[in-house]
Coordinates of C-alpha atoms and ligand atoms in Angstrom, one line a residue:
V1 CA -26.6 -28.8 -222.1
L2 CA -24.1 -27.6 -219.3
Q3 CA -24.8 -26.8 -215.9
G4 CA -22.1 -26.7 -213.0
P5 CA -19.1 -27.2 -213.4
D6 CA -19.4 -28.4 -216.4
A7 CA -20.1 -25.6 -218.1
R8 CA -17.7 -24.1 -215.5
R9 CA -15.1 -26.4 -217.2
A10 CA -16.8 -25.9 -221.1
L11 CA -16.4 -22.6 -220.2
T12 CA -12.5 -22.3 -218.6
R13 CA -9.8 -22.2 -221.3
T14 CA -6.2 -21.9 -221.0
F15 CA -5.3 -18.8 -224.2
N16 CA -1.6 -20.9 -224.6
D17 CA -3.5 -23.6 -226.2
L18 CA -4.5 -22.0 -229.3
P19 CA -6.8 -25.0 -231.2
V20 CA -5.7 -25.8 -234.2
P21 CA -9.1 -27.7 -236.6
D22 CA -8.2 -31.0 -238.8
A23 CA -9.1 -29.5 -241.4
V24 CA -5.9 -26.4 -241.1
L25 CA -4.0 -30.1 -240.8
A26 CA -4.7 -31.1 -243.7
R27 CA -4.4 -27.8 -245.5
I28 CA -0.3 -27.6 -244.0
E29 CA 0.0 -31.4 -245.1
A30 CA -1.7 -30.8 -249.2
T31 CA 0.9 -27.5 -249.9
F32 CA 3.5 -28.9 -247.6
G33 CA 4.2 -32.8 -248.2
E34 CA 4.1 -33.5 -245.0
P35 CA 2.2 -33.2 -241.3
L36 CA 3.9 -29.3 -240.5
S37 CA 2.2 -27.2 -237.4
P38 CA 1.1 -25.0 -238.5
E39 CA 4.0 -22.8 -235.7
A40 CA 5.9 -24.4 -238.5
V41 CA 4.5 -23.5 -241.4
V42 CA 4.6 -19.3 -240.3
E43 CA 8.1 -19.9 -239.6
R44 CA 9.3 -20.8 -243.1
I45 CA 7.1 -18.0 -244.8
L46 CA 8.7 -15.2 -241.9
A47 CA 12.6 -17.3 -243.0
D48 CA 11.4 -16.4 -246.2
V49 CA 10.0 -13.0 -246.2
R50 CA 13.3 -11.8 -244.1
A51 CA 15.3 -13.6 -246.0
R52 CA 13.8 -12.7 -250.5
G53 CA 11.5 -9.9 -249.5
D54 CA 8.9 -8.5 -252.4
D55 CA 9.9 -12.2 -254.1
A56 CA 9.2 -14.8 -251.6
L57 CA 5.5 -13.1 -250.6
R58 CA 4.6 -13.3 -254.8
D59 CA 5.7 -16.5 -254.2
W60 CA 3.6 -17.1 -251.3
T61 CA 0.7 -15.8 -251.9
G62 CA 0.9 -17.8 -255.6
R63 CA 1.1 -20.4 -253.8
L64 CA -1.2 -20.8 -251.0
D65 CA -3.9 -18.2 -252.1
G66 CA -3.4 -19.2 -256.0
Y67 CA -2.3 -15.5 -257.2
R68 CA 0.6 -15.0 -258.3
P69 CA 1.1 -10.1 -257.6
E70 CA 3.6 -9.7 -260.6
V71 CA 3.2 -5.9 -258.4
L72 CA 2.6 -6.2 -254.8
A73 CA 1.0 -2.7 -254.0
V74 CA -2.2 -1.8 -255.5
G75 CA -1.8 1.5 -258.3
A76 CA -4.0 5.1 -257.0
A77 CA -5.6 4.3 -260.8
E78 CA -7.5 1.0 -259.3
L79 CA -8.0 2.6 -256.2
A80 CA -9.1 6.2 -258.4
G81 CA -10.5 3.8 -260.6
A82 CA -13.5 1.3 -258.3
V83 CA -16.8 2.0 -257.8
V84 CA -19.7 0.1 -255.4
D85 CA -23.4 2.0 -255.8
E86 CA -24.5 4.8 -254.4
A87 CA -26.1 2.4 -251.4
L88 CA -23.4 0.4 -250.8
H89 CA -21.4 3.6 -250.9
G90 CA -23.7 6.0 -248.9
A91 CA -22.9 3.0 -245.5
I92 CA -19.0 2.6 -246.5
R93 CA -19.8 7.0 -245.3
T94 CA -22.2 6.6 -242.8
A95 CA -19.6 3.5 -240.8
I96 CA -16.8 5.7 -240.9
A97 CA -18.2 8.5 -239.9
R98 CA -19.8 6.3 -236.7
V99 CA -16.4 5.1 -236.5
R100 CA -14.6 8.1 -236.4
G101 CA -17.3 10.2 -234.5
F102 CA -16.9 7.0 -231.2
Y103 CA -13.3 8.4 -231.2
E104 CA -13.2 10.8 -231.3
Q105 CA -15.0 11.4 -227.3
Q106 CA -12.0 8.3 -226.2
P107 CA -9.6 10.5 -223.8
A108 CA -6.3 10.0 -225.1
H109 CA -4.8 13.3 -223.9
G110 CA -1.3 13.6 -222.4
F111 CA -0.8 15.7 -218.6
L112 CA 2.2 18.0 -217.7
N113 CA 2.2 19.3 -214.5
H114 CA 4.2 22.6 -213.4
G115 CA 3.4 22.1 -209.8
P116 CA 6.0 23.6 -206.7
D117 CA 8.1 20.0 -207.8
G118 CA 8.7 21.8 -211.2
A119 CA 7.3 19.6 -214.4
L120 CA 6.1 16.1 -214.2
G121 CA 3.5 14.9 -216.8
Q122 CA 3.3 11.9 -220.4
L123 CA 3.2 13.3 -223.6
V124 CA 1.2 11.9 -225.8
R125 CA 2.4 11.2 -228.9
P126 CA 1.0 9.2 -232.4
L127 CA 3.1 6.9 -233.9
G128 CA 4.4 6.6 -237.0
R129 CA 4.0 4.8 -239.0
V130 CA 1.2 1.7 -238.6
G131 CA -0.4 -1.9 -240.3
V132 CA -3.5 -2.6 -240.8
Y133 CA -4.5 -6.4 -241.8
V134 CA -7.8 -7.0 -243.5
P135 CA -9.0 -10.5 -243.7
G136 CA -10.3 -11.5 -246.9
G137 CA -10.7 -15.7 -247.5
L138 CA -14.6 -16.2 -246.9
A139 CA -15.4 -12.6 -246.5
P140 CA -14.1 -8.9 -248.0
L141 CA -14.3 -7.5 -245.0
I142 CA -14.4 -4.2 -245.9
S143 CA -15.9 -2.4 -241.9
T144 CA -12.3 -4.6 -240.8
L145 CA -10.0 -1.4 -242.9
I146 CA -12.4 0.5 -241.2
H147 CA -12.6 -0.4 -237.7
T148 CA -8.5 -0.9 -237.7
A149 CA -8.0 2.3 -239.5
V150 CA -10.7 5.0 -238.6
P151 CA -8.7 4.6 -234.6
A152 CA -5.8 5.4 -236.2
Q153 CA -6.5 8.2 -238.4
V154 CA -7.9 9.6 -234.8
A155 CA -5.0 8.9 -232.8
G156 CA -2.9 10.6 -235.6
V157 CA -0.9 8.4 -236.6
P158 CA -0.1 10.1 -240.1
D159 CA 1.4 6.7 -242.0
I160 CA -0.9 3.2 -242.7
V161 CA 0.1 0.2 -244.8
V162 CA -2.5 -2.0 -245.4
T163 CA -2.1 -6.0 -246.7
T164 CA -4.6 -7.5 -247.6
P165 CA -5.2 -11.4 -249.6
P166 CA -6.2 -11.2 -253.6
A167 CA -8.7 -12.9 -254.7
R168 CA -8.0 -16.0 -257.1
D169 CA -7.8 -13.9 -259.7
G170 CA -5.3 -10.9 -258.3
T171 CA -8.2 -8.5 -257.7
V172 CA -8.9 -6.3 -253.9
H173 CA -12.2 -5.9 -253.0
P174 CA -14.6 -2.6 -254.9
A175 CA -16.0 -2.2 -251.7
I176 CA -12.3 -2.2 -249.5
L177 CA -11.3 0.1 -252.3
V178 CA -13.5 2.5 -251.5
A179 CA -13.3 2.2 -248.2
A180 CA -9.7 3.0 -248.4
R181 CA -10.0 5.6 -250.6
E182 CA -12.9 7.6 -248.6
L183 CA -10.5 7.4 -245.8
G184 CA -7.5 9.0 -247.4
L185 CA -5.5 5.3 -247.9
T186 CA -3.0 5.1 -250.7
Q187 CA -0.7 1.7 -249.6
L188 CA -2.3 -0.2 -249.2
F189 CA -0.5 -3.8 -250.8
R190 CA -2.3 -7.0 -252.3
V191 CA -0.2 -9.7 -250.0
G192 CA -1.7 -11.6 -245.5
G193 CA -1.5 -14.1 -244.4
A194 CA 1.1 -15.0 -242.5
Q195 CA 3.7 -13.4 -245.7
A196 CA 2.2 -9.6 -245.1
I197 CA 2.8 -10.2 -241.2
G198 CA 6.3 -10.6 -242.2
A199 CA 6.1 -8.1 -244.7
L200 CA 4.9 -5.6 -241.7
A201 CA 7.4 -6.2 -240.0
Y202 CA 10.2 -6.5 -241.3
G203 CA 10.2 -4.1 -245.0
T204 CA 10.2 -4.9 -247.6
A205 CA 11.8 -3.3 -251.1
S206 CA 8.2 -2.8 -252.4
I207 CA 5.8 -2.6 -248.5
P208 CA 7.4 -0.2 -245.8
A209 CA 8.4 -1.8 -241.8
V210 CA 5.7 -0.7 -239.2
D211 CA 6.0 0.5 -236.3
K212 CA 2.5 -1.4 -234.6
I213 CA 0.4 -4.2 -236.7
A214 CA -3.2 -4.3 -235.7
G215 CA -6.0 -6.1 -237.1
P216 CA -7.2 -9.8 -236.8
G217 CA -7.2 -12.5 -238.9
N218 CA -6.6 -16.8 -239.3
L219 CA -4.6 -18.3 -236.8
F220 CA -1.5 -18.2 -239.1
V221 CA -1.5 -14.2 -238.5
V222 CA -2.2 -14.4 -235.1
I223 CA 1.0 -17.5 -234.6
A224 CA 2.9 -14.9 -236.5
K225 CA 1.3 -11.7 -235.9
R226 CA 3.1 -13.2 -231.8
M227 CA 6.4 -14.8 -233.6
V228 CA 6.8 -10.6 -234.8
Y229 CA 6.2 -9.0 -231.9
G230 CA 9.6 -7.0 -230.6
M231 CA 10.0 -6.3 -234.3
A232 CA 6.6 -4.2 -234.4
G233 CA 5.0 -4.0 -231.8
I234 CA 0.9 -5.8 -231.8
E235 CA -2.1 -4.5 -231.1
S236 CA -3.1 -7.9 -229.7
L237 CA -4.1 -10.5 -231.4
P238 CA -7.8 -10.8 -232.6
G239 CA -8.8 -14.6 -234.4
P240 CA -11.3 -16.2 -234.8
T241 CA -15.0 -14.5 -233.7
E242 CA -16.5 -15.4 -230.3
T243 CA -20.4 -14.2 -229.0
L244 CA -22.1 -15.4 -225.4
V245 CA -25.5 -14.4 -225.4
V246 CA -27.0 -14.5 -220.6
A247 CA -30.9 -14.5 -222.4
D248 CA -33.0 -14.8 -219.0
D249 CA -36.8 -15.7 -220.1
S250 CA -37.9 -12.3 -221.4
A251 CA -35.6 -12.9 -224.5
S252 CA -36.5 -13.8 -228.0
A253 CA -35.5 -17.2 -229.1
R254 CA -36.2 -15.8 -233.0
F255 CA -33.8 -12.6 -231.4
V256 CA -31.2 -15.1 -230.0
A257 CA -31.3 -17.5 -232.6
A258 CA -30.6 -14.7 -235.0
D259 CA -27.3 -13.2 -233.1
L260 CA -25.9 -16.1 -232.2
L261 CA -26.0 -17.4 -236.5
A262 CA -24.8 -14.5 -237.2
Q263 CA -21.4 -14.7 -235.4
A264 CA -21.6 -18.8 -236.7
E265 CA -20.8 -17.5 -240.6
H266 CA -17.0 -16.3 -240.0
N267 CA -15.2 -19.0 -239.4
G268 CA -13.6 -21.1 -236.7
A269 CA -16.0 -18.9 -234.7
E270 CA -17.7 -20.5 -231.0
P271 CA -21.2 -19.5 -230.3
V272 CA -22.6 -19.4 -226.8
L273 CA -25.6 -20.0 -225.3
V274 CA -26.6 -19.5 -221.7
S275 CA -29.4 -18.3 -219.8
T276 CA -31.3 -19.3 -217.2
S277 CA -34.3 -20.7 -218.6
R278 CA -34.8 -24.0 -220.1
E279 CA -37.8 -22.6 -221.7
L280 CA -35.1 -21.2 -223.6
L281 CA -33.3 -23.2 -223.9
I282 CA -35.0 -25.4 -226.2
A283 CA -37.7 -22.8 -228.1
V284 CA -34.1 -21.2 -228.9
Q285 CA -33.0 -25.1 -230.6
A286 CA -35.5 -25.1 -233.1
E287 CA -35.1 -21.7 -234.0
L288 CA -31.2 -22.0 -235.0
H289 CA -32.6 -25.2 -237.1
G290 CA -35.4 -23.3 -238.3
Q291 CA -32.9 -20.0 -239.3
L292 CA -30.6 -22.2 -240.1
E293 CA -32.7 -24.5 -243.2
A294 CA -33.4 -21.0 -244.3
L295 CA -30.1 -19.0 -244.7
P296 CA -28.6 -19.1 -248.4
E297 CA -25.4 -21.5 -248.8
P298 CA -22.3 -20.8 -248.2
N299 CA -23.7 -19.0 -245.7
R300 CA -25.8 -21.9 -243.9
S301 CA -22.4 -24.7 -244.0
W302 CA -20.8 -21.7 -242.4
A303 CA -23.2 -20.6 -239.8
R304 CA -23.6 -24.8 -239.5
D305 CA -19.6 -25.2 -239.3
S306 CA -19.8 -23.2 -236.7
V307 CA -22.7 -24.3 -234.2
L308 CA -21.9 -28.1 -234.4
A309 CA -18.1 -28.0 -234.6
R310 CA -18.0 -25.0 -231.5
M311 CA -21.4 -24.3 -230.1
K312 CA -21.8 -24.9 -225.8
V313 CA -24.8 -24.4 -224.7
V314 CA -25.6 -23.3 -220.8
L315 CA -27.8 -23.7 -218.4
A316 CA -27.5 -21.2 -215.5
G317 CA -28.4 -21.5 -212.3
S318 CA -30.1 -17.6 -212.1
L319 CA -27.4 -14.3 -214.1
D320 CA -24.8 -13.9 -211.5
E321 CA -24.3 -17.0 -212.1
A322 CA -24.7 -16.6 -215.7
L323 CA -22.4 -13.5 -215.4
S324 CA -19.5 -15.4 -214.1
L325 CA -19.7 -17.5 -216.6
A326 CA -19.3 -14.8 -218.8
N327 CA -16.7 -13.3 -216.9
L328 CA -14.9 -16.9 -217.2
Y329 CA -15.1 -17.1 -220.4
A330 CA -14.2 -13.9 -221.2
P331 CA -15.8 -13.2 -224.7
E332 CA -15.4 -11.5 -227.3
H333 CA -18.6 -10.0 -227.7
L334 CA -20.8 -10.6 -224.8
C335 CA -24.2 -9.8 -224.8
L336 CA -26.4 -9.5 -222.2
L337 CA -31.0 -10.3 -224.4
T338 CA -32.7 -10.5 -220.9
R339 CA -35.7 -8.8 -219.1
D340 CA -33.1 -5.9 -217.3
P341 CA -29.6 -5.5 -219.1
W342 CA -28.4 -2.8 -217.6
S343 CA -28.8 -4.2 -214.0
L344 CA -26.6 -6.6 -215.5
L345 CA -23.8 -4.2 -216.4
G346 CA -21.6 -3.8 -213.5
Q347 CA -21.1 -7.0 -213.1
V348 CA -19.7 -7.3 -216.2
Q349 CA -15.7 -7.6 -215.8
R350 CA -14.7 -9.3 -218.9
A351 CA -15.6 -9.0 -222.4
G352 CA -14.2 -6.9 -226.0
G353 CA -17.6 -5.9 -225.9
V354 CA -20.8 -5.4 -223.6
F355 CA -24.0 -5.3 -226.6
L356 CA -27.6 -4.7 -224.4
G357 CA -30.8 -5.2 -225.0
E358 CA -32.4 -6.7 -228.2
A359 CA -31.6 -4.1 -230.4
S360 CA -27.9 -3.8 -229.1
M361 CA -27.1 -7.0 -231.1
E362 CA -23.7 -7.3 -232.1
A363 CA -24.4 -8.1 -235.9
L364 CA -25.0 -3.8 -235.4
G365 CA -21.1 -3.2 -233.7
D366 CA -19.8 -5.0 -236.5
Y367 CA -20.9 -2.9 -239.5
V368 CA -21.8 0.7 -237.7
A369 CA -22.2 1.0 -233.9
G370 CA -19.6 2.8 -233.5
P371 CA -16.7 1.1 -231.6
S372 CA -14.3 -1.1 -233.3
H373 CA -15.8 -4.6 -233.6
V374 CA -12.0 -5.8 -233.7
M375 CA -11.8 -6.4 -230.6
P376 CA -9.8 -9.6 -228.4
T377 CA -10.8 -13.6 -228.3
G378 CA -9.8 -16.9 -227.6
G379 CA -9.8 -15.3 -223.7
T380 CA -8.0 -12.8 -224.4
A381 CA -10.6 -9.9 -222.8
R382 CA -8.5 -10.7 -220.2
F383 CA -5.8 -8.6 -220.9
M384 CA -6.4 -7.3 -224.2
S385 CA -9.2 -4.6 -225.5
P386 CA -10.9 -3.3 -228.1
V387 CA -8.3 -1.7 -230.7
N388 CA -8.0 1.9 -229.9
V389 CA -7.6 5.3 -230.0
R390 CA -4.5 4.1 -227.1
D391 CA -2.8 1.3 -229.5
F392 CA -1.3 3.9 -232.1
Q393 CA -0.4 6.6 -229.5
N394 CA 3.2 6.1 -227.7
I395 CA 3.3 7.3 -224.5
I396 CA 6.9 8.8 -223.2
S397 CA 7.9 10.5 -219.5
V398 CA 8.6 14.0 -218.8
V399 CA 10.8 14.6 -215.8
G400 CA 11.4 18.5 -215.1
L401 CA 12.8 18.7 -211.1
N402 CA 14.1 21.9 -209.7
E403 CA 16.3 22.4 -207.8
A404 CA 14.6 22.3 -204.3
T405 CA 13.3 18.8 -205.0
L406 CA 17.5 17.8 -206.2
R407 CA 17.2 18.1 -202.3
R408 CA 14.2 16.5 -201.3
I409 CA 14.2 13.5 -203.2
G410 CA 17.4 12.8 -204.3
P411 CA 19.4 11.6 -201.4
A412 CA 16.6 9.4 -201.6
G413 CA 17.7 8.3 -204.9
A414 CA 21.1 8.1 -204.1
L415 CA 20.6 5.8 -201.3
L416 CA 18.8 3.2 -203.6
A417 CA 21.7 3.2 -206.0
R418 CA 24.2 1.8 -203.4
A419 CA 22.1 0.1 -202.4
E420 CA 21.5 -1.3 -205.5
G421 CA 25.1 -2.2 -205.6
L422 CA 25.5 0.7 -208.9
E423 CA 27.5 3.1 -207.3
A424 CA 27.7 5.2 -210.9
H425 CA 24.4 6.1 -209.9
A426 CA 24.6 7.4 -206.1
R427 CA 27.6 9.1 -207.3
A428 CA 25.4 10.8 -209.9
I429 CA 22.6 11.7 -208.1
E430 CA 24.7 13.9 -205.1
S431 CA 27.1 15.9 -207.8
R432 CA 24.3 18.0 -208.3
L433 CA 23.4 18.5 -204.6
A434 CA 26.8 19.1 -203.8
P435 CA 27.9 20.6 -207.0
E436 CA 31.2 22.1 -207.7
P437 CA 33.1 25.5 -208.8
G438 CA 32.7 25.5 -212.6
D439 CA 29.2 23.3 -212.6
T440 CA 26.7 25.0 -213.6
P441 CA 23.7 26.4 -212.4
G442 CA 21.2 23.4 -211.3
A443 CA 17.5 24.9 -213.2
Ligands
HSO1 N1 -18.1 -10.2 -235.9 C1 -16.5 -10.7 -236.8 C2 -16.2 -8.8 -236.6 C3 -17.5 -8.9 -238.4 N2 -18.7 -9.3 -238.7 C4 -17.4 -8.5 -240.0 C5 -18.3 -9.3 -239.9 N3 -17.7 -8.0 -240.8 C6 -15.4 -10.3 -235.8 O1 -15.4 -9.2 -233.6
ZN2 ZN1 -19.6 -10.5 -237.4

């Protein structure tokens, strides 16, 4: 149990060091026959995708995912034929409707003010083509497709391309196909990992290059997104998930443990518990143990790995200190299980999402609460936000001034231009201030 300065130290993160688990390094060495850094692996894959396009995608998918897809695109018949049971189908519809309903409330318009100066404003336009990365790996993340594509659709993006790694038999999970169909998406490709990010950034014969790539992924996907940034836009760098629970003595140890374990079953997850009550910490310890034992495999191993390898437990002197630690850590999820969570909201400065009270557990947020579950991880909530409509729009500044304004502010512009040593700039302004015969009159 960490306290005081030790807790501050343990919850301080530097974004530049993406933690690389030993298991990842071991897998790299087994795959490549030499000890490479994850960055070196991603560089290799990206360069190959850029040089050889679809063939590189096929080869890397075969090598890393265990299936070599001859045809990368999911065909129309496969998409149309996917079936899940009625109840799951209904839940998919519910999730889509809830997420859409949430993003339709996000203010996302521009402004154009016609005033005495003429007109100044911002045009807001949807991006043209967006890539959505849906992780495969341990679980088929149906919800991630919904939670990334819907904000893009609400933004008005006309063209959405989805990539997701195939299972070892080459299939894409039927629920992902059904969700895609419900969303009206038709461009799906069975390719994942860094190679998928490369394909979306550079384009290949099968996969069109996109303007922006969104969606969470493993370490290799995150590194690839960092490396292609500039070729394509990147919404943020969501990686392994974290949940920080702030609990006081009123919290239910059963719920606290359940929420920590829910996120712990994600690969590489980091559960953090900050409590003002020593009794609660002890009770949660026992609950974690019991609930872990009760989980089926493989979930128990996944969750146990996160708890044993990365869980942090902090005893805070007050709720103020708990919130200050939470802001320092900047968690993807901040869960407030306290007597009066609303009274703490004003102190929340850095988090991907804040979940207030027992009826708002983060697991519900993963599916049907409304806001996208694609949130900044690894401390990037210091400067990034959850996926939202604005990620899928660009802003165009509008300048439409009139003659009177030109006369008023032109001299200041010319003066600044000369101070920068940029004579042609100054003259461009002054030519309008002193028009010559034959110039068209100003607006
Ligand atoms: N909690 C994960 C998202 C997710 N959970 C998808 C279940 N499915 C990252 O925020
Ligand atoms: Zn989750």
